[in-house]
PDB file of C-alpha atoms in Angstrom:
ATOM      1  CA  GLU C 218     119.236 121.007 105.460  1.00 95.00           C
ATOM      2  CA  VAL C 219     116.679 119.565 103.045  1.00 97.00           C
ATOM      3  CA  GLN C 220     113.136 120.438 104.066  1.00 98.00           C
ATOM      4  CA  LEU C 221     109.675 120.062 102.581  1.00 98.00           C
ATOM      5  CA  VAL C 222     107.112 122.188 104.400  1.00 98.00           C
ATOM      6  CA  GLN C 223     103.461 121.652 103.593  1.00 98.00           C
ATOM      7  CA  SER C 224     100.447 123.932 104.014  1.00 94.00           C
ATOM      8  CA  GLY C 225      98.139 123.488 106.988  1.00 93.00           C
ATOM      9  CA  VAL C 226      94.918 121.625 107.676  1.00 93.00           C
ATOM     10  CA  GLU C 227      92.111 122.342 105.208  1.00 90.00           C
ATOM     11  CA  VAL C 228      88.533 121.608 106.324  1.00 93.00           C
ATOM     12  CA  LYS C 229      86.364 121.397 103.218  1.00 95.00           C
ATOM     13  CA  LYS C 230      82.865 120.492 102.027  1.00 97.00           C
ATOM     14  CA  PRO C 231      82.051 118.146  99.143  1.00 97.00           C
ATOM     15  CA  GLY C 232      82.124 119.975  95.829  1.00 97.00           C
ATOM     16  CA  GLU C 233      84.645 122.590  96.950  1.00 97.00           C
ATOM     17  CA  SER C 234      87.989 123.102  95.236  1.00 97.00           C
ATOM     18  CA  LEU C 235      91.342 122.939  96.997  1.00 97.00           C
ATOM     19  CA  LYS C 236      95.029 123.507  96.307  1.00 98.00           C
ATOM     20  CA  ILE C 237      97.606 122.410  98.886  1.00 98.00           C
ATOM     21  CA  SER C 238     101.282 123.248  98.755  1.00 98.00           C
ATOM     22  CA  CYS C 239     104.729 121.845  99.470  1.00 98.00           C
ATOM     23  CA  LYS C 240     107.667 124.266  99.723  1.00 98.00           C
ATOM     24  CA  GLY C 241     111.167 122.888  99.291  1.00 98.00           C
ATOM     25  CA  SER C 242     114.372 124.325 100.724  1.00 97.00           C
ATOM     26  CA  GLY C 243     117.970 123.257 101.183  1.00 97.00           C
ATOM     27  CA  PHE C 244     118.289 121.720  97.709  1.00 97.00           C
ATOM     28  CA  SER C 245     117.999 122.621  94.037  1.00 96.00           C
ATOM     29  CA  PHE C 246     114.212 122.431  93.641  1.00 96.00           C
ATOM     30  CA  THR C 247     114.355 122.217  89.844  1.00 95.00           C
ATOM     31  CA  SER C 248     116.717 119.223  89.887  1.00 93.00           C
ATOM     32  CA  TYR C 249     114.572 116.746  91.806  1.00 95.00           C
ATOM     33  CA  TRP C 250     111.195 115.096  91.394  1.00 96.00           C
ATOM     34  CA  ILE C 251     108.471 115.930  93.924  1.00 97.00           C
ATOM     35  CA  GLY C 252     105.784 113.324  94.518  1.00 98.00           C
ATOM     36  CA  TRP C 253     102.443 113.253  96.313  1.00 98.00           C
ATOM     37  CA  VAL C 254     101.240 110.383  98.488  1.00 98.00           C
ATOM     38  CA  ARG C 255      97.782 109.836 100.005  1.00 98.00           C
ATOM     39  CA  GLN C 256      97.100 108.112 103.302  1.00 98.00           C
ATOM     40  CA  MET C 257      93.436 107.574 104.084  1.00 97.00           C
ATOM     41  CA  PRO C 258      92.473 107.116 107.742  1.00 95.00           C
ATOM     42  CA  GLY C 259      93.864 103.890 109.154  1.00 92.00           C
ATOM     43  CA  THR C 260      95.262 102.709 105.825  1.00 94.00           C
ATOM     44  CA  GLY C 261      98.562 102.514 103.964  1.00 95.00           C
ATOM     45  CA  LEU C 262     100.362 104.819 101.560  1.00 97.00           C
ATOM     46  CA  GLU C 263      99.186 105.382  97.982  1.00 97.00           C
ATOM     47  CA  TRP C 264     101.266 107.099  95.308  1.00 97.00           C
ATOM     48  CA  MET C 265      99.333 109.784  93.426  1.00 98.00           C
ATOM     49  CA  GLY C 266     101.838 111.268  91.029  1.00 97.00           C
ATOM     50  CA  ILE C 267     105.083 113.149  90.595  1.00 96.00           C
ATOM     51  CA  ILE C 268     106.426 116.292  88.953  1.00 96.00           C
ATOM     52  CA  TYR C 269     109.866 117.442  87.825  1.00 95.00           C
ATOM     53  CA  PRO C 270     109.797 121.203  88.465  1.00 95.00           C
ATOM     54  CA  GLY C 271     112.739 121.725  86.100  1.00 93.00           C
ATOM     55  CA  ASP C 272     110.550 121.136  83.037  1.00 93.00           C
ATOM     56  CA  SER C 273     107.104 120.437  84.577  1.00 93.00           C
ATOM     57  CA  ASP C 274     107.189 116.814  83.395  1.00 93.00           C
ATOM     58  CA  THR C 275     104.308 115.251  85.358  1.00 95.00           C
ATOM     59  CA  ARG C 276     103.275 111.618  85.803  1.00 94.00           C
ATOM     60  CA  TYR C 277     100.128 110.364  87.478  1.00 96.00           C
ATOM     61  CA  SER C 278      99.193 107.056  89.010  1.00 95.00           C
ATOM     62  CA  PRO C 279      96.426 105.497  86.880  1.00 94.00           C
ATOM     63  CA  SER C 280      94.301 105.524  90.055  1.00 94.00           C
ATOM     64  CA  PHE C 281      94.517 109.314  90.320  1.00 97.00           C
ATOM     65  CA  GLN C 282      94.763 110.410  86.665  1.00 97.00           C
ATOM     66  CA  GLY C 283      91.994 112.923  85.994  1.00 96.00           C
ATOM     67  CA  GLN C 284      91.121 113.209  89.687  1.00 97.00           C
ATOM     68  CA  VAL C 285      93.824 115.665  90.756  1.00 98.00           C
ATOM     69  CA  THR C 286      96.287 118.098  89.195  1.00 98.00           C
ATOM     70  CA  ILE C 287      99.936 118.379  90.173  1.00 98.00           C
ATOM     71  CA  SER C 288     101.863 121.548  89.390  1.00 98.00           C
ATOM     72  CA  ALA C 289     104.875 123.554  90.523  1.00 98.00           C
ATOM     73  CA  ASP C 290     106.067 127.165  90.734  1.00 97.00           C
ATOM     74  CA  ASN C 291     109.846 127.253  90.464  1.00 94.00           C
ATOM     75  CA  SER C 292     110.039 130.923  91.418  1.00 95.00           C
ATOM     76  CA  ILE C 293     109.011 130.018  94.968  1.00 97.00           C
ATOM     77  CA  ASN C 294     110.242 126.390  95.092  1.00 97.00           C
ATOM     78  CA  THR C 295     106.715 125.100  95.659  1.00 98.00           C
ATOM     79  CA  ALA C 296     104.762 122.118  94.366  1.00 98.00           C
ATOM     80  CA  TYR C 297     100.988 121.882  94.450  1.00 98.00           C
ATOM     81  CA  LEU C 298      98.241 119.285  94.537  1.00 98.00           C
ATOM     82  CA  GLN C 299      94.769 120.437  93.603  1.00 98.00           C
ATOM     83  CA  TRP C 300      91.202 119.233  93.281  1.00 98.00           C
ATOM     84  CA  SER C 301      88.416 120.930  91.344  1.00 97.00           C
ATOM     85  CA  SER C 302      85.584 119.227  93.225  1.00 97.00           C
ATOM     86  CA  LEU C 303      86.292 117.379  96.447  1.00 97.00           C
ATOM     87  CA  LYS C 304      84.449 114.265  97.587  1.00 97.00           C
ATOM     88  CA  ALA C 305      84.069 112.902 101.079  1.00 97.00           C
ATOM     89  CA  SER C 306      86.267 110.002  99.971  1.00 96.00           C
ATOM     90  CA  ASP C 307      89.152 112.470  99.468  1.00 97.00           C
ATOM     91  CA  THR C 308      89.413 112.738 103.250  1.00 97.00           C
ATOM     92  CA  ALA C 309      93.010 111.819 103.991  1.00 97.00           C
ATOM     93  CA  MET C 310      96.469 112.964 104.968  1.00 98.00           C
ATOM     94  CA  TYR C 311      98.489 114.043 101.948  1.00 98.00           C
ATOM     95  CA  TYR C 312     102.286 113.962 101.932  1.00 98.00           C
ATOM     96  CA  CYS C 313     104.743 115.413  99.494  1.00 98.00           C
ATOM     97  CA  ALA C 314     108.113 113.720  99.156  1.00 98.00           C
ATOM     98  CA  ARG C 315     111.281 114.225  97.156  1.00 98.00           C
ATOM     99  CA  GLY C 316     111.689 111.422  94.666  1.00 96.00           C
ATOM    100  CA  TYR C 317     114.818 110.018  93.088  1.00 94.00           C
ATOM    101  CA  CYS C 318     114.625 108.622  89.563  1.00 89.00           C
ATOM    102  CA  SER C 319     117.360 106.897  87.629  1.00 80.00           C
ATOM    103  CA  GLY C 320     117.208 108.797  84.346  1.00 77.00           C
ATOM    104  CA  ARG C 321     114.350 109.497  81.935  1.00 79.00           C
ATOM    105  CA  PRO C 322     111.692 108.278  81.687  1.00 82.00           C
ATOM    106  CA  CYS C 323     111.366 108.430  85.448  1.00 85.00           C
ATOM    107  CA  TYR C 324     111.316 105.026  87.101  1.00 89.00           C
ATOM    108  CA  LEU C 325     111.238 106.046  90.736  1.00 92.00           C
ATOM    109  CA  ASN C 326     113.863 104.495  92.989  1.00 94.00           C
ATOM    110  CA  TYR C 327     112.830 105.952  96.347  1.00 97.00           C
ATOM    111  CA  PHE C 328     111.520 108.965  98.263  1.00 98.00           C
ATOM    112  CA  ASP C 329     114.224 110.371 100.516  1.00 97.00           C
ATOM    113  CA  TYR C 330     112.669 113.423 102.206  1.00 98.00           C
ATOM    114  CA  TRP C 331     109.050 113.860 103.218  1.00 98.00           C
ATOM    115  CA  GLY C 332     106.862 116.796 104.186  1.00 98.00           C
ATOM    116  CA  GLN C 333     104.990 116.797 107.478  1.00 98.00           C
ATOM    117  CA  GLY C 334     101.653 116.110 105.782  1.00 98.00           C
ATOM    118  CA  THR C 335      98.489 118.120 105.108  1.00 98.00           C
ATOM    119  CA  LEU C 336      95.258 116.825 106.622  1.00 97.00           C
ATOM    120  CA  VAL C 337      92.211 117.304 104.413  1.00 97.00           C
ATOM    121  CA  PRO C 338      88.876 116.423 106.075  1.00 97.00           C
ATOM    122  CA  VAL C 339      85.966 116.659 103.621  1.00 97.00           C
ATOM    123  CA  SER C 340      82.528 116.591 105.188  1.00 96.00           C
ATOM    124  CA  SER C 341      79.161 118.224 104.711  1.00 93.00           C
TER     125      SER C 341
ATOM    126  CA  GLN F 227      94.610  94.863  97.747  1.00 78.00           C
ATOM    127  CA  SER F 228      98.173  96.144  97.506  1.00 87.00           C
ATOM    128  CA  VAL F 229     100.383  94.992  94.653  1.00 92.00           C
ATOM    129  CA  LEU F 230     103.114  94.347  97.229  1.00 97.00           C
ATOM    130  CA  THR F 231     102.112  91.966 100.021  1.00 98.00           C
ATOM    131  CA  GLN F 232     103.289  92.481 103.590  1.00 98.00           C
ATOM    132  CA  PRO F 233     102.125  90.788 106.790  1.00 97.00           C
ATOM    133  CA  PRO F 234      99.695  93.117 108.611  1.00 97.00           C
ATOM    134  CA  SER F 235     101.574  92.785 111.870  1.00 97.00           C
ATOM    135  CA  VAL F 236     104.674  91.313 113.480  1.00 97.00           C
ATOM    136  CA  SER F 237     105.870  91.290 117.058  1.00 96.00           C
ATOM    137  CA  ALA F 238     108.988  90.381 118.970  1.00 96.00           C
ATOM    138  CA  ALA F 239     110.529  90.989 122.353  1.00 96.00           C
ATOM    139  CA  SER F 240     112.771  93.913 123.142  1.00 96.00           C
ATOM    140  CA  GLY F 241     116.349  93.138 122.156  1.00 96.00           C
ATOM    141  CA  GLN F 242     115.337  90.452 119.676  1.00 97.00           C
ATOM    142  CA  LYS F 243     115.333  90.513 115.879  1.00 97.00           C
ATOM    143  CA  VAL F 244     112.333  90.672 113.564  1.00 97.00           C
ATOM    144  CA  THR F 245     111.951  90.186 109.816  1.00 98.00           C
ATOM    145  CA  ILE F 246     109.298  91.875 107.680  1.00 98.00           C
ATOM    146  CA  SER F 247     108.628  90.474 104.234  1.00 98.00           C
ATOM    147  CA  CYS F 248     107.472  92.208 101.055  1.00 98.00           C
ATOM    148  CA  SER F 249     106.273  89.971  98.233  1.00 98.00           C
ATOM    149  CA  GLY F 250     105.808  91.231  94.694  1.00 97.00           C
ATOM    150  CA  SER F 251     106.190  90.001  91.133  1.00 97.00           C
ATOM    151  CA  SER F 252     108.328  90.061  88.011  1.00 96.00           C
ATOM    152  CA  SER F 253     106.863  93.432  87.025  1.00 96.00           C
ATOM    153  CA  ASN F 254     107.945  95.206  90.188  1.00 97.00           C
ATOM    154  CA  ILE F 255     110.386  93.886  92.805  1.00 97.00           C
ATOM    155  CA  GLU F 256     112.267  91.575  90.454  1.00 97.00           C
ATOM    156  CA  LYS F 257     113.120  94.387  88.046  1.00 93.00           C
ATOM    157  CA  ASN F 258     113.496  97.418  90.299  1.00 94.00           C
ATOM    158  CA  TYR F 259     115.037  98.757  93.470  1.00 96.00           C
ATOM    159  CA  VAL F 260     113.076  98.309  96.697  1.00 98.00           C
ATOM    160  CA  SER F 261     112.950 100.913  99.449  1.00 98.00           C
ATOM    161  CA  TRP F 262     111.589 100.727 102.979  1.00 98.00           C
ATOM    162  CA  TYR F 263     109.860 103.390 105.058  1.00 98.00           C
ATOM    163  CA  GLN F 264     109.202 103.738 108.779  1.00 98.00           C
ATOM    164  CA  GLN F 265     106.130 105.615 109.973  1.00 98.00           C
ATOM    165  CA  LEU F 266     106.049 106.295 113.698  1.00 97.00           C
ATOM    166  CA  PRO F 267     102.584 106.950 115.193  1.00 95.00           C
ATOM    167  CA  GLY F 268     101.299 110.359 114.110  1.00 95.00           C
ATOM    168  CA  ALA F 269     104.391 111.130 112.024  1.00 97.00           C
ATOM    169  CA  ALA F 270     105.316 111.314 108.364  1.00 98.00           C
ATOM    170  CA  PRO F 271     107.064 108.358 106.734  1.00 98.00           C
ATOM    171  CA  ARG F 272     110.864 108.253 106.870  1.00 98.00           C
ATOM    172  CA  LEU F 273     113.220 106.529 104.436  1.00 98.00           C
ATOM    173  CA  LEU F 274     114.949 103.594 106.129  1.00 98.00           C
ATOM    174  CA  ILE F 275     116.467 101.665 103.235  1.00 98.00           C
ATOM    175  CA  TYR F 276     116.935 102.541  99.568  1.00 98.00           C
ATOM    176  CA  GLU F 277     118.200 100.629  96.521  1.00 96.00           C
ATOM    177  CA  ASN F 278     117.403  97.280  98.171  1.00 97.00           C
ATOM    178  CA  SER F 279     119.916  97.428 101.010  1.00 98.00           C
ATOM    179  CA  ARG F 280     121.487 100.878 101.424  1.00 98.00           C
ATOM    180  CA  ARG F 281     120.944 102.945 104.542  1.00 98.00           C
ATOM    181  CA  PRO F 282     120.682 106.748 104.451  1.00 97.00           C
ATOM    182  CA  SER F 283     122.962 108.577 106.828  1.00 96.00           C
ATOM    183  CA  GLY F 284     121.563 108.577 110.349  1.00 96.00           C
ATOM    184  CA  ILE F 285     119.815 105.203 110.083  1.00 97.00           C
ATOM    185  CA  PRO F 286     121.331 102.724 112.584  1.00 97.00           C
ATOM    186  CA  ASP F 287     122.895  99.533 111.258  1.00 96.00           C
ATOM    187  CA  ARG F 288     120.305  97.596 113.300  1.00 97.00           C
ATOM    188  CA  PHE F 289     118.173  98.101 110.198  1.00 98.00           C
ATOM    189  CA  SER F 290     119.147  95.978 107.201  1.00 98.00           C
ATOM    190  CA  ALA F 291     117.389  94.707 104.102  1.00 98.00           C
ATOM    191  CA  SER F 292     117.829  92.464 101.105  1.00 98.00           C
ATOM    192  CA  LYS F 293     116.095  91.433  97.913  1.00 98.00           C
ATOM    193  CA  SER F 294     115.889  88.111  96.137  1.00 97.00           C
ATOM    194  CA  GLY F 295     113.799  87.506  93.034  1.00 97.00           C
ATOM    195  CA  THR F 296     110.294  88.813  93.581  1.00 97.00           C
ATOM    196  CA  SER F 297     110.621  89.332  97.348  1.00 98.00           C
ATOM    197  CA  ALA F 298     112.365  91.672  99.727  1.00 98.00           C
ATOM    198  CA  THR F 299     112.909  91.586 103.477  1.00 98.00           C
ATOM    199  CA  LEU F 300     113.630  94.127 106.173  1.00 98.00           C
ATOM    200  CA  ASP F 301     115.458  92.981 109.301  1.00 98.00           C
ATOM    201  CA  ILE F 302     115.466  94.940 112.548  1.00 98.00           C
ATOM    202  CA  ALA F 303     117.915  93.728 115.188  1.00 97.00           C
ATOM    203  CA  GLY F 304     118.180  94.721 118.831  1.00 97.00           C
ATOM    204  CA  LEU F 305     114.545  95.804 118.958  1.00 97.00           C
ATOM    205  CA  GLN F 306     113.704  98.870 121.031  1.00 96.00           C
ATOM    206  CA  THR F 307     110.321 100.199 122.114  1.00 96.00           C
ATOM    207  CA  GLY F 308     111.014 103.220 119.924  1.00 96.00           C
ATOM    208  CA  ASP F 309     110.941 100.928 116.875  1.00 97.00           C
ATOM    209  CA  GLU F 310     107.190 100.420 117.264  1.00 98.00           C
ATOM    210  CA  ALA F 311     105.857 101.789 113.998  1.00 98.00           C
ATOM    211  CA  ASP F 312     104.393 100.870 110.632  1.00 98.00           C
ATOM    212  CA  TYR F 313     106.914  99.656 108.051  1.00 98.00           C
ATOM    213  CA  CYS F 314     106.205  99.813 104.351  1.00 98.00           C
ATOM    214  CA  CYS F 315     108.053  98.678 101.244  1.00 98.00           C
ATOM    215  CA  GLY F 316     107.886 100.380  97.863  1.00 98.00           C
ATOM    216  CA  THR F 317     109.081  99.968  94.304  1.00 97.00           C
ATOM    217  CA  TRP F 318     108.254 100.827  90.697  1.00 96.00           C
ATOM    218  CA  ASP F 319     105.838  98.573  88.799  1.00 95.00           C
ATOM    219  CA  HIS F 320     106.403  98.416  85.050  1.00 93.00           C
ATOM    220  CA  SER F 321     102.998  96.860  84.263  1.00 94.00           C
ATOM    221  CA  LEU F 322     101.108  99.581  86.122  1.00 94.00           C
ATOM    222  CA  ASN F 323     103.648 102.251  85.133  1.00 92.00           C
ATOM    223  CA  ALA F 324     103.361 103.484  88.699  1.00 94.00           C
ATOM    224  CA  TRP F 325     105.086 103.515  92.051  1.00 96.00           C
ATOM    225  CA  VAL F 326     103.537 100.975  94.428  1.00 97.00           C
ATOM    226  CA  PHE F 327     103.654 100.637  98.195  1.00 98.00           C
ATOM    227  CA  GLY F 328     103.076  97.544 100.276  1.00 98.00           C
ATOM    228  CA  GLY F 329     100.109  97.559 102.625  1.00 96.00           C
ATOM    229  CA  GLY F 330     102.352  98.169 105.613  1.00 97.00           C
ATOM    230  CA  THR F 331     103.299  96.067 108.630  1.00 98.00           C
ATOM    231  CA  LYS F 332     102.693  97.173 112.196  1.00 98.00           C
ATOM    232  CA  LEU F 333     105.576  96.255 114.485  1.00 98.00           C
ATOM    233  CA  THR F 334     104.882  95.672 118.163  1.00 97.00           C
ATOM    234  CA  VAL F 335     107.807  95.366 120.564  1.00 96.00           C
ATOM    235  CA  LEU F 336     106.805  93.172 123.499  1.00 92.00           C
TER     236      LEU F 336
END
């Protein structure tokens, strides 16, 4: 069974750093793209970026380029999303999802499996 | 403003059919596959439709979708109270070089 299990709630203050995780199981982790999606309170979904753990090829949405870093550790089938200095406006639910691309470069076709989400409240 | 435009809300009676639209442009929907996602209250999104009209295993055939030109539609037949959720379309945008989601449509079953 394909599963993406994310790390738990992280209550943070502005200026703090954070790294949240997404552990995949039930599939070949290095053969699929893993994406990150933000959902701010009461709003829709926003794509942040995607990584191919097989060769660490990483793409970012222009809206999030330079704001976050996406990485992966193949030895433990885990993808990460990290911030060096959080802002209150980063308060959101963050989802990881397995992405399917038709070839290279990656033009995403869909996200077929999703993690349960990691809630990140940022407040002083 | 989302690149893909969806109505904020739709409603229909139990047992009836509803259609949710997703309007885009030549740089996104017209050139690429569209997928649809269901997000039940308090839950993570779930893939409903991929590659314009294909259903993953486990998705009932009450859910169907199509694409024409720069627009896509999701149809839900035989509405049930359990279908009350937010529905969102998504596709790749070549101008933005990014994946884009619609703003989402909240379905209410009367």
